CSV table of C-alpha atoms and ligand atoms in Angstrom, one decimal:
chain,number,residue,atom,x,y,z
A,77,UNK,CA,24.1,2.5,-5.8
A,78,UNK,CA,20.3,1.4,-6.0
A,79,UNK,CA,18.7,0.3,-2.8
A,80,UNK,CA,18.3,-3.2,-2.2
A,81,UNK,CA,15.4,-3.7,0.3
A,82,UNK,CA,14.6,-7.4,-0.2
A,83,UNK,CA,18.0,-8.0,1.0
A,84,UNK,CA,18.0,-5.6,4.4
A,85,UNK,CA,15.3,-7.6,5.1
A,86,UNK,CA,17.3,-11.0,4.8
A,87,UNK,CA,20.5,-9.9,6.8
A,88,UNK,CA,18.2,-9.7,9.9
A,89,UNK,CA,19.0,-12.9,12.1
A,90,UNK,CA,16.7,-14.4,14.3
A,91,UNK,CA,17.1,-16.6,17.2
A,92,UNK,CA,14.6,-18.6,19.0
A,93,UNK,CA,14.2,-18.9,22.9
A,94,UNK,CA,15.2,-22.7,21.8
A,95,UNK,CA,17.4,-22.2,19.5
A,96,UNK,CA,14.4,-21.6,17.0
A,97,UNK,CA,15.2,-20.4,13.1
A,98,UNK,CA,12.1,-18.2,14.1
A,99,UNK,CA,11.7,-15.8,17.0
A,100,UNK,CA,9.4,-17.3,19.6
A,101,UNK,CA,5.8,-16.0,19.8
A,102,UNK,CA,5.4,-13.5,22.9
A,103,UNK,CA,2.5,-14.8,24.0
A,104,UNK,CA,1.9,-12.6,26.7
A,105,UNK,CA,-0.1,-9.0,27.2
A,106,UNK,CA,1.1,-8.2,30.1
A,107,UNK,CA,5.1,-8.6,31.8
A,108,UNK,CA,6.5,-8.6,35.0
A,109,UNK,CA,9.4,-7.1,36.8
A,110,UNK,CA,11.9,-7.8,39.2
A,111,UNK,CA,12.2,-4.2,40.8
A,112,UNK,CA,9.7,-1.9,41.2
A,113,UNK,CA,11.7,0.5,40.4
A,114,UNK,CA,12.1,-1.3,36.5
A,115,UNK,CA,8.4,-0.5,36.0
A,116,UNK,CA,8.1,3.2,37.0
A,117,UNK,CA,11.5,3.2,34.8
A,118,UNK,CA,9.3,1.8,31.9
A,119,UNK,CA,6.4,3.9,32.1
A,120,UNK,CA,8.5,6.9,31.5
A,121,UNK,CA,10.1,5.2,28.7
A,122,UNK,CA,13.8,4.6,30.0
A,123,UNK,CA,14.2,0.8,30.6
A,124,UNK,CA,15.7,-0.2,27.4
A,125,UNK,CA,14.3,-4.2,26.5
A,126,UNK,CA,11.6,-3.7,28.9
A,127,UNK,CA,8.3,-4.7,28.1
A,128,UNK,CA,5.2,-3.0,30.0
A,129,UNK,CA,2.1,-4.2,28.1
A,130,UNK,CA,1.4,-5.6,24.7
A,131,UNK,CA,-0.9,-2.3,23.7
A,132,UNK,CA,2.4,-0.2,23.8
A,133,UNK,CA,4.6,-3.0,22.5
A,134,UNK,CA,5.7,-6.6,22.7
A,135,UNK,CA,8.9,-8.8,21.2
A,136,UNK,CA,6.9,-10.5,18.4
A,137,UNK,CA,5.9,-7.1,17.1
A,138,UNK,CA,8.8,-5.1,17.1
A,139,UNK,CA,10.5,-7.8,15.3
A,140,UNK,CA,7.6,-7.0,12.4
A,141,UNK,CA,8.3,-3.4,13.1
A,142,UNK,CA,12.5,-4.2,12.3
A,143,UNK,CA,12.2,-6.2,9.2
A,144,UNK,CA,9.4,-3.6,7.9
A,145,UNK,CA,12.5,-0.4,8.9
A,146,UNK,CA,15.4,-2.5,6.9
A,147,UNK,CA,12.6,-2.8,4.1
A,148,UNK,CA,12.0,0.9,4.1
A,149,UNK,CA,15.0,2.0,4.9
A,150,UNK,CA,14.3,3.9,7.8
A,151,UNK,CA,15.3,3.8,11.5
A,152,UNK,CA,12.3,2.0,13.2
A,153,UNK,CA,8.7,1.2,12.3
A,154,UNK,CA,5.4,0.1,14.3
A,155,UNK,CA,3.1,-2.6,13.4
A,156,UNK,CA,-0.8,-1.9,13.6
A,157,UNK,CA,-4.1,-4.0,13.5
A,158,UNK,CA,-5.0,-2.7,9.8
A,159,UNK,CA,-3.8,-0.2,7.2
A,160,UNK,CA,-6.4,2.2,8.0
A,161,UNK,CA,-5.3,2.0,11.8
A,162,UNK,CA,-1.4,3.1,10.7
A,163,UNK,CA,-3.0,5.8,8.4
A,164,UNK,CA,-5.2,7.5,11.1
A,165,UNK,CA,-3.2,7.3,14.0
A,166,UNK,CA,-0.3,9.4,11.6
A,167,UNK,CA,-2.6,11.9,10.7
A,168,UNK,CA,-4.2,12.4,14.5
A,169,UNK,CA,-0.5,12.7,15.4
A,170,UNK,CA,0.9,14.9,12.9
A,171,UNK,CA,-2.5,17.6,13.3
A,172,UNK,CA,-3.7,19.5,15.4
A,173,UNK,CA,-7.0,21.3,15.5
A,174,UNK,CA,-6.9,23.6,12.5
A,175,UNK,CA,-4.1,22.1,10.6
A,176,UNK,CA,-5.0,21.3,7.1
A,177,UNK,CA,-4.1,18.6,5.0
A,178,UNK,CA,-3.2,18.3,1.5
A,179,UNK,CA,-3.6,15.2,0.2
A,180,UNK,CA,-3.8,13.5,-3.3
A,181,UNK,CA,-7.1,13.2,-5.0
A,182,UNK,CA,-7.0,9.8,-5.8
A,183,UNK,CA,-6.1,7.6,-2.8
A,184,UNK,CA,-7.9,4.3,-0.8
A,185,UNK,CA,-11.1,5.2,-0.3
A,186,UNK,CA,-11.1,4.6,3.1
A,187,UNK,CA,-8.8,6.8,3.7
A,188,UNK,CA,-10.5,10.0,1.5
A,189,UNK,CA,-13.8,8.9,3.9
A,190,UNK,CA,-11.2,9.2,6.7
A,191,UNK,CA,-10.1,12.7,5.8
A,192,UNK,CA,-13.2,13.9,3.9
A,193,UNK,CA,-15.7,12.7,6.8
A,194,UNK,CA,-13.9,12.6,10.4
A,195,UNK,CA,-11.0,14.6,10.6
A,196,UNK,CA,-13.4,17.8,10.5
A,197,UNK,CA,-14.8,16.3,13.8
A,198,UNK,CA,-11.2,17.9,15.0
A,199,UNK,CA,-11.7,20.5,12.5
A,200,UNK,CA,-9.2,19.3,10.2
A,201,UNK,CA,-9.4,20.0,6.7
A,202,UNK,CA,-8.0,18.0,3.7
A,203,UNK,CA,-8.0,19.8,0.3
A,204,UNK,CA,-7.4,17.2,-2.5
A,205,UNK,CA,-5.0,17.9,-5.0
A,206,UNK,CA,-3.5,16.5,-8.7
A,207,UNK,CA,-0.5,15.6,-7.1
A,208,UNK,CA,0.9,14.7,-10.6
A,209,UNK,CA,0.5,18.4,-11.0
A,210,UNK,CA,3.0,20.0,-9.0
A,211,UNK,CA,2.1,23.8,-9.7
A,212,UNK,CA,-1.1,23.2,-8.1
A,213,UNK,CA,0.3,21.0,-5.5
A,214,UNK,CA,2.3,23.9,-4.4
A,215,UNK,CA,-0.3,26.3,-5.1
A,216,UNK,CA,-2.8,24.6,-2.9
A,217,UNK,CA,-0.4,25.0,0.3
A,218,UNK,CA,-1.6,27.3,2.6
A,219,UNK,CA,-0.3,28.5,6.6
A,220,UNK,CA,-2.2,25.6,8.2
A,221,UNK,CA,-1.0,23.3,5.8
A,222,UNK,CA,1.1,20.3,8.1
A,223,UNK,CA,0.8,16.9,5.6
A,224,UNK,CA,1.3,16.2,2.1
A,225,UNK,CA,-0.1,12.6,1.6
A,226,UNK,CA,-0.1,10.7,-1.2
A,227,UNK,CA,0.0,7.1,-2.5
A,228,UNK,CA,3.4,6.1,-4.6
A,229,UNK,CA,0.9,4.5,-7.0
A,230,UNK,CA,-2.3,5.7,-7.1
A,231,UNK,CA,-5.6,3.1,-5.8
A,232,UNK,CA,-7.4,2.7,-8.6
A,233,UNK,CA,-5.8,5.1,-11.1
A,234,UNK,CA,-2.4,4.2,-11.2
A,235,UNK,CA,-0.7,7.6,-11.0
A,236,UNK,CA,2.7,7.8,-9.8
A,237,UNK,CA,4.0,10.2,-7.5
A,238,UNK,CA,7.3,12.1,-7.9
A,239,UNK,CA,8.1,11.4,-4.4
A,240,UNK,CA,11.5,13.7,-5.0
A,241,UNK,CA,9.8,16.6,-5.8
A,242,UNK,CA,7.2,16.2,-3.1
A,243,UNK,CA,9.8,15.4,-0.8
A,244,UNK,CA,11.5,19.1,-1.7
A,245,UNK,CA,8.2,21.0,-1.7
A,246,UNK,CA,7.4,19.3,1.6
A,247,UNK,CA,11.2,20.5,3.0
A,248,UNK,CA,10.6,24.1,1.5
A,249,UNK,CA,6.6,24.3,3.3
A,250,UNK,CA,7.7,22.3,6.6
A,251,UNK,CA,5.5,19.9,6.0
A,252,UNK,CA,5.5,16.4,6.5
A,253,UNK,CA,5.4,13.9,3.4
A,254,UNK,CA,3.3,10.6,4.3
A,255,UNK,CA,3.5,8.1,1.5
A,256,UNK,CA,1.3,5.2,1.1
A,257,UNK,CA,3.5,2.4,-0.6
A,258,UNK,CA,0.7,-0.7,-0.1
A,259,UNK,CA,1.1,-0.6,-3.8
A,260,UNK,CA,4.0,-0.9,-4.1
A,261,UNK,CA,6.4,-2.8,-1.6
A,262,UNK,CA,10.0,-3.3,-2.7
A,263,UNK,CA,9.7,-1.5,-5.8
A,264,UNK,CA,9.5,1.7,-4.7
A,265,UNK,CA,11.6,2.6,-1.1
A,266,UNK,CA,9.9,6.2,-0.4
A,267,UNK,CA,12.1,7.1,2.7
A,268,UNK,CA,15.2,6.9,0.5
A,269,UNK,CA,13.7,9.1,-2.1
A,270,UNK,CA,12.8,11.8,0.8
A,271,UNK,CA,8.9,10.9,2.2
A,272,UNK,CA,9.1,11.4,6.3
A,273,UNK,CA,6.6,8.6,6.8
A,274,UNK,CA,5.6,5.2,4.8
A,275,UNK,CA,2.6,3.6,5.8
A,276,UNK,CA,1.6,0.3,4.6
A,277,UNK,CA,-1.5,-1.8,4.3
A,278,UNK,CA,0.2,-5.1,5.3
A,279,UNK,CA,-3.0,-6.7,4.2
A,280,UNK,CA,-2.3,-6.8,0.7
A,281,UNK,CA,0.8,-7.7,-0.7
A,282,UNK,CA,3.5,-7.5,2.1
A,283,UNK,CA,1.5,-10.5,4.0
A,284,UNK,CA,-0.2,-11.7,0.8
A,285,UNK,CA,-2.3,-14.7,2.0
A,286,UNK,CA,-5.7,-12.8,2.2
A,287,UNK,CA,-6.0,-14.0,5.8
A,288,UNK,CA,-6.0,-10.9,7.5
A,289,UNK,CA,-5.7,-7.1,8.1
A,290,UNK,CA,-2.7,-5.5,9.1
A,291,UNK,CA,-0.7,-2.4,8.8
A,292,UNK,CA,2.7,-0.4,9.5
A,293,UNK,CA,4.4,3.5,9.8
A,294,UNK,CA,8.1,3.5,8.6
A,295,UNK,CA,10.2,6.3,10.1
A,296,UNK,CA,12.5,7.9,12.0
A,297,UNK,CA,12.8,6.7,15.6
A,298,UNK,CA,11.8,9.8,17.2
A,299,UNK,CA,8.4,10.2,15.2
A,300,UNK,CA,8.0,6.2,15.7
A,301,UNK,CA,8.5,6.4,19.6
A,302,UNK,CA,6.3,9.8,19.5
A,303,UNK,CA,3.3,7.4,18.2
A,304,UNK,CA,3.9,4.9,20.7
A,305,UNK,CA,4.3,8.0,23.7
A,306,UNK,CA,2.4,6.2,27.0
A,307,UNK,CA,0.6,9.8,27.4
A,308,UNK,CA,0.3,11.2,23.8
A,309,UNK,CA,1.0,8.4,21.5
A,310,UNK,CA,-2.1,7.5,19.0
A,311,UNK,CA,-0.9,3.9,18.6
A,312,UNK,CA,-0.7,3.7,22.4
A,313,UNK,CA,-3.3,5.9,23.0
A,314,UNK,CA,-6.6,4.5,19.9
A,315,UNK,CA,-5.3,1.2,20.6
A,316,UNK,CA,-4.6,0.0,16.9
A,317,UNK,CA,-2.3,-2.7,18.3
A,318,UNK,CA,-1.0,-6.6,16.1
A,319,UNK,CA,-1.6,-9.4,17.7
A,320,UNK,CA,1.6,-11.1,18.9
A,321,UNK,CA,0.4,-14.2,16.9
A,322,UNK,CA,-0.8,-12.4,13.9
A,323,UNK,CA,2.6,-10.4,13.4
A,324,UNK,CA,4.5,-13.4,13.5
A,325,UNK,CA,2.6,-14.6,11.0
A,326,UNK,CA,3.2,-11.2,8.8
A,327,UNK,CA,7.0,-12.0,9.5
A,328,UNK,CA,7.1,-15.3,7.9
A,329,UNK,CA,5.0,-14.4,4.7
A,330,UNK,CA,7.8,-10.9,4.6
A,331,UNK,CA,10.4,-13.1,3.6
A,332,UNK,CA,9.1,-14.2,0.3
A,333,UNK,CA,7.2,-11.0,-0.6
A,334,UNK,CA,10.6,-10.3,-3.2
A,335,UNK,CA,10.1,-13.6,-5.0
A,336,UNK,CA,6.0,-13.2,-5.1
A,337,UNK,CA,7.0,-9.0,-6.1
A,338,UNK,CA,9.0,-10.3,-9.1
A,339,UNK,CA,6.5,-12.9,-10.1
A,340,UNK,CA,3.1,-10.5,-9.7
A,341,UNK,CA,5.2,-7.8,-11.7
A,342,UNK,CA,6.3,-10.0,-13.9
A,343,UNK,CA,2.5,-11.3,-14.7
A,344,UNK,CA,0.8,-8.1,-14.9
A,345,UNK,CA,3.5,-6.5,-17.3
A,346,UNK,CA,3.0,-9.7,-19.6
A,347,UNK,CA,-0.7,-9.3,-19.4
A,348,UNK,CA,-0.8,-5.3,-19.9
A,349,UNK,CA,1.3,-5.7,-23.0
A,350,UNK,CA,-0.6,-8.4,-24.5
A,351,UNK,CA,-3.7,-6.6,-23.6
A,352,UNK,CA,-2.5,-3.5,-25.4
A,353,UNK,CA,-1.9,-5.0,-28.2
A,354,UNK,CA,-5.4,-6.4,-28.5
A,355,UNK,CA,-6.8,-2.4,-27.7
A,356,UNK,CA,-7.8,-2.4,-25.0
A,357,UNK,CA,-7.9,0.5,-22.7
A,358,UNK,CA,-5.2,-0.9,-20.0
A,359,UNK,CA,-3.1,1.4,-17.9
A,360,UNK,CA,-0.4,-0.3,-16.4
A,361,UNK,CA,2.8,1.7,-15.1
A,362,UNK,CA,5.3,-0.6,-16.8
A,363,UNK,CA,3.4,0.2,-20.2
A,364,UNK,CA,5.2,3.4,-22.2
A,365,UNK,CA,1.9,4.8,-22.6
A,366,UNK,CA,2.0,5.1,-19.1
A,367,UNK,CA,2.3,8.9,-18.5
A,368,UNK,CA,5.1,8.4,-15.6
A,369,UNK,CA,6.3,5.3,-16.9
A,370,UNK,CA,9.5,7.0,-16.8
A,371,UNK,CA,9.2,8.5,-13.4
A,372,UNK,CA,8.3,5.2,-12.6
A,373,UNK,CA,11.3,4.0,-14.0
A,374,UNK,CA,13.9,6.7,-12.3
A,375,UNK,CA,12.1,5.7,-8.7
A,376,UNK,CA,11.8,2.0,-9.0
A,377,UNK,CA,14.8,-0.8,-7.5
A,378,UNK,CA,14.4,-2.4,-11.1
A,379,UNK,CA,14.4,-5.8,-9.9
A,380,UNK,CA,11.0,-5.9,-8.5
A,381,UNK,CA,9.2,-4.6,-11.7
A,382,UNK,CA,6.4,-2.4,-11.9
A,383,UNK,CA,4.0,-4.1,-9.8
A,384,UNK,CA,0.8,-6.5,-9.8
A,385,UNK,CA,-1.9,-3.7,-10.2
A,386,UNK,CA,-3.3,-2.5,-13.8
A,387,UNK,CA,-6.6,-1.9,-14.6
A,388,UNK,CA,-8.9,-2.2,-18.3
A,389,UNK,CA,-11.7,0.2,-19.1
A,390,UNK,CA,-14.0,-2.0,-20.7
A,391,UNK,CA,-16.8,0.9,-21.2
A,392,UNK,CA,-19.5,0.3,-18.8
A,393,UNK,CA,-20.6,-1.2,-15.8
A,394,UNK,CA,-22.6,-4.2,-17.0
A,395,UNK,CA,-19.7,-5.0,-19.3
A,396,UNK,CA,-17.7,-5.3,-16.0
A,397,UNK,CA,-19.9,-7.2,-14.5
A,398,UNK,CA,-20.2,-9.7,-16.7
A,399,UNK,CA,-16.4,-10.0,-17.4
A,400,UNK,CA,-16.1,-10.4,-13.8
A,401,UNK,CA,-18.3,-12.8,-13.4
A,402,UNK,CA,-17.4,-15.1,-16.1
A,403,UNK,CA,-14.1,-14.9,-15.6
A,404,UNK,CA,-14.5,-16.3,-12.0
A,405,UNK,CA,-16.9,-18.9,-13.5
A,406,UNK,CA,-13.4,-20.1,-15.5
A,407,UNK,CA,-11.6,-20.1,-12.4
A,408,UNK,CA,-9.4,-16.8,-13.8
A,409,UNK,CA,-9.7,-15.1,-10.1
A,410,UNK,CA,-11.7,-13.9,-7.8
A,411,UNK,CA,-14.6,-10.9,-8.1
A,412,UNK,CA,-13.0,-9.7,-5.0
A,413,UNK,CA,-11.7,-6.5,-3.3
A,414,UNK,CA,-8.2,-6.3,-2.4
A,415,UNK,CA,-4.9,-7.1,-3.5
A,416,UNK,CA,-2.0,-9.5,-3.4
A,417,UNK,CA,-3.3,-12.6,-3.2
A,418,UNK,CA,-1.5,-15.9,-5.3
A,419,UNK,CA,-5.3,-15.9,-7.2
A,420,UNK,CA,-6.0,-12.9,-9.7
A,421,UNK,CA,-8.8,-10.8,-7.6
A,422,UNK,CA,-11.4,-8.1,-9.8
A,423,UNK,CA,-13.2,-5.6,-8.8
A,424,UNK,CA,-15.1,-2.3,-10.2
A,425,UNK,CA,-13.6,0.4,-7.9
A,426,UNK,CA,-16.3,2.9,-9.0
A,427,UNK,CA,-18.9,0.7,-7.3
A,428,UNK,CA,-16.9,-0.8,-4.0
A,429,UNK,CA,-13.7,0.6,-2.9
A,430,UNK,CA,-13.7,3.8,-4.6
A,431,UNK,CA,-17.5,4.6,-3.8
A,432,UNK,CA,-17.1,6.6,-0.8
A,433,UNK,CA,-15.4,9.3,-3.8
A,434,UNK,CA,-18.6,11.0,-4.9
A,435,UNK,CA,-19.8,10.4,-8.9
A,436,UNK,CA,-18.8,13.6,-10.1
A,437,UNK,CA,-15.4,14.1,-8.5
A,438,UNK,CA,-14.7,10.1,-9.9
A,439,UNK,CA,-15.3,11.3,-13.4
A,440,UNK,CA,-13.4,14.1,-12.8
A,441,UNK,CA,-10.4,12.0,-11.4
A,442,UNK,CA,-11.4,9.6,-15.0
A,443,UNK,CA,-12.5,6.6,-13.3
A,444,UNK,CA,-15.4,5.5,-15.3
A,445,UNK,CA,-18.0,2.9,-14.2
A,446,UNK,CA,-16.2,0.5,-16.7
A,447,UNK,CA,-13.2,0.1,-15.2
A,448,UNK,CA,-11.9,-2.8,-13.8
A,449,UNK,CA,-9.0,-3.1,-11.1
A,450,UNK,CA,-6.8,-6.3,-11.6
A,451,UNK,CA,-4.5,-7.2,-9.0
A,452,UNK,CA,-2.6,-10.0,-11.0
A,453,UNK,CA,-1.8,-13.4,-9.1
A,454,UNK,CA,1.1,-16.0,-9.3
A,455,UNK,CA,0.1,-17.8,-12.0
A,456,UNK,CA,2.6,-19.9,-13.3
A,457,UNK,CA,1.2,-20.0,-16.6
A,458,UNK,CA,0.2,-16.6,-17.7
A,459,UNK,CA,0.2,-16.5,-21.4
A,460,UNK,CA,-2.9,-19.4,-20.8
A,461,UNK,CA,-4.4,-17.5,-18.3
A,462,UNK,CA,-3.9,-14.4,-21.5
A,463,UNK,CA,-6.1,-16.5,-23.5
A,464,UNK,CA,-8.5,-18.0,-21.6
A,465,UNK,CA,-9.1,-14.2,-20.1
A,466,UNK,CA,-9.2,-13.1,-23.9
A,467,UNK,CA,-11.3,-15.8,-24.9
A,468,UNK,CA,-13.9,-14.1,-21.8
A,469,UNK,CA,-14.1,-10.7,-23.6
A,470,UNK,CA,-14.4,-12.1,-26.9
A,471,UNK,CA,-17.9,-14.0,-25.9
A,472,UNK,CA,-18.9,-11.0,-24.2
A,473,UNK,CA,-17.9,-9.0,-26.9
A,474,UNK,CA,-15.5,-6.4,-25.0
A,475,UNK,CA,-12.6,-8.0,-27.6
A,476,UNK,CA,-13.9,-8.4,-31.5
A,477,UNK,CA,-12.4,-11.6,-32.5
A,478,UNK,CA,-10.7,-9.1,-35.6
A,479,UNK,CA,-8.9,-6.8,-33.0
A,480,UNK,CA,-6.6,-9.5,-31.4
A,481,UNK,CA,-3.4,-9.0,-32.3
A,482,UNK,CA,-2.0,-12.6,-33.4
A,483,UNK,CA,0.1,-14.2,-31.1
B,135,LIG,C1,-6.2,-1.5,1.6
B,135,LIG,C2,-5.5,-0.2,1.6
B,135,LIG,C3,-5.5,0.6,2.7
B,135,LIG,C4,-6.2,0.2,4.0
B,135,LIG,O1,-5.6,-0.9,4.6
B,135,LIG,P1,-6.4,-2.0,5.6
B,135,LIG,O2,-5.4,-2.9,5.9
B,135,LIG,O3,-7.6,-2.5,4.8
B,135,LIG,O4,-6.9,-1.2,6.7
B,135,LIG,C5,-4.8,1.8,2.7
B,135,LIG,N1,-4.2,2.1,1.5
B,135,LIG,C6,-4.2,1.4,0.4
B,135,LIG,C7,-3.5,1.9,-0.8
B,135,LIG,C8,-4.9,0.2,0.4
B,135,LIG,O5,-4.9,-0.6,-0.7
């Protein structure tokens, strides 16, 4: 029976203080109590319903936190001010000093700077890993080894993880498995295919407005109220906290995130096909050239297709450039970073989100200075928006006007 997470999400029920179809807004950083006795209960983390202060946590939030747990499939889940503040207050609770990390070579770049650059100032080591290559991914294990962190689909490259068999090397090592799923939500449920932790960059696609930064940790309760611990908790404890307002906000935009999935999917496999056809370089995991389409395919709840992300190699940097820029003269999308907006956003990863990788390890991972991540928007009309993007490479001479395949 294939997970359904758009509808978990749905047979939540909400109630208003009035009456409201929406929960009310907590509005409030700090609560009081009747008994002094309620608050010393609280601190120690036994007054069930209690609020203490909106740091640790507050209504508005853990109703986030619930929707995000029926999405993931998991027991509970915290909310957080950005992606990067989910993803780094996991990692500085799962290490210690001298753990080691094993991580995916091709992930955010923030969060390679994140393990590449600070998590030494705790001596904590990341080695970087093929993890479509399971041999090495196993090799690379050593005693210190705690995490195995990877991203379902790869920022920029597009490589799927086989979150099954990662899940069993993580069992057989005792090592947790943190999955990033930012790219993709509904598509792919890691907890139900074995990862420990999902993190998500609510930012992008899960909120999908491009209004603001925001993040999540899917799990079990006990690794979910260990983050949120008043003494040792990094989400109590660094203070990555959602604004009451702000996650109510997250909440609403949830609830259409498996009609925008289907449409964004929908787009970019229509584009990625068409764009094949013309010969372009495109990789996009719904394509059968794809080398995991079909590990894609065995993962994915099927009706939330492959996703809104594929990218085209158009062979060097000032070609990108250009095709960037005059396709956001046309109104195509925006030369932006990020992802899941209702507009079509661009952007060279090489050059912005990817730069923190160092030149040679980017060739090394094959991301060349001409390729161009596409986060695919809404549009209602996508075989214009084909030929009006088409028409773009042809004056810039990416696309030969004899290559097009006819239509
Ligand atoms: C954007 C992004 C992040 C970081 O999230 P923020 O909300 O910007 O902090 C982490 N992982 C992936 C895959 C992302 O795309």
């Amino acid at each position: 029976m294939s997970f359904k997470p758009a509808s978990k999400i749905q047979d939540l029920q909400y109630f208003g203080e009035f009456g409201g179809v929406n929960p009310s807004i907590s509005d409030s950083s700090t609560y009081t109590f009747l008994t002094a006795k309620t608050m010393s209960d609280s601190f120690e983390g036994h007054a069930e319903g209690c609020y203490l202060y909106s740091r640790h946590s507050s209504p508005s939030n853990l109703y986030l936190g619930q929707a995000l747990a029926a999405m993931e499939g998991t027991e509970a889940a915290c909310v957080t001010s950005s992606g990067m503040g989910a993803i780094s207050s996991v990692l500085l609770q799962l290490c210690n000093a001298g753990d080691r990390i094993l991580s995916s070579r091709t992930i955010y770049g923030g969060t390679y700077a994140f393990m590449k650059n600070f998590m030494p100032k705790f001596n904590i080591q990341t080695d970087f890993v093929d993890i479509t290559n399971l041999e090495a991914v196993e090799d690379k294990i050593d005693k210190n080894t705690k995490v195995l962190f990877c991203e379902s689909v790869s920022n920029p490259m597009l490589e799927v993880a086989d979150i099954e068999a990662l899940a069993d090397i993580a069992k057989k090592y005792k090592l947790k498995l943190v999955v990033d799923n930012t790219f993709s939500p509904l598509s792919i449920s890691p907890a139900t295919l074995g990862a420990d932790i999902v993190i998500h960059s609510l930012t992008k696609f899960i909120n999908g407005s491009s209004d603001t930064v925001a993040g999540a940790v899917c799990s079990s309760r006990e690794f979910i109220d260990q983050l949120r611990d008043v003494n040792e908790g990094a989400c109590m404890l660094l203070g990555p906290t959602m604004d009451s307002l702000r996650s109510a906000s997250v909440l609403k935009n949830l609830r259409t995130l498996h009609i925008r999935m289907k449409q964004h999917s929908h787009n970019a496999l229509f584009l990625a096909k068409r764009f094949e056809e013309d010969r372009l370089k495109v990789v996009y995991p719904g394509l059968h050239s794809h080398p995991s389409y079909k590990l894609f395919y065995q993962m994915m709840n099927p009706q939330y297709g492959f996703g809104g992300m594929l990218t085209i190699d158009v062979g060097c940097i000032d070609k990108a450039n250009d095709l960037m820029e005059l396709m956001q003269k046309r109104n195509l999308g925006y030369l932006a970073v990020s992802l899941g907006f209702y507009k079509t956003l661009f952007s060279a990863p090489g050059t912005s989100t990817s730069s923190e990788i160092p030149e040679e390890e980017q060739s090394s991972m094959g991301l060349s200075d001409g390729l161009i991540r596409f986060s695919i928007g809404l549009d209602n009309d996508i075989e214009q928006t084909y030929i009006k993007m088409r028409q773009c490479m042809v004056e810039l001479k990416i696309l030969e006007s004899h290559d097009i395949a006819v239509v």
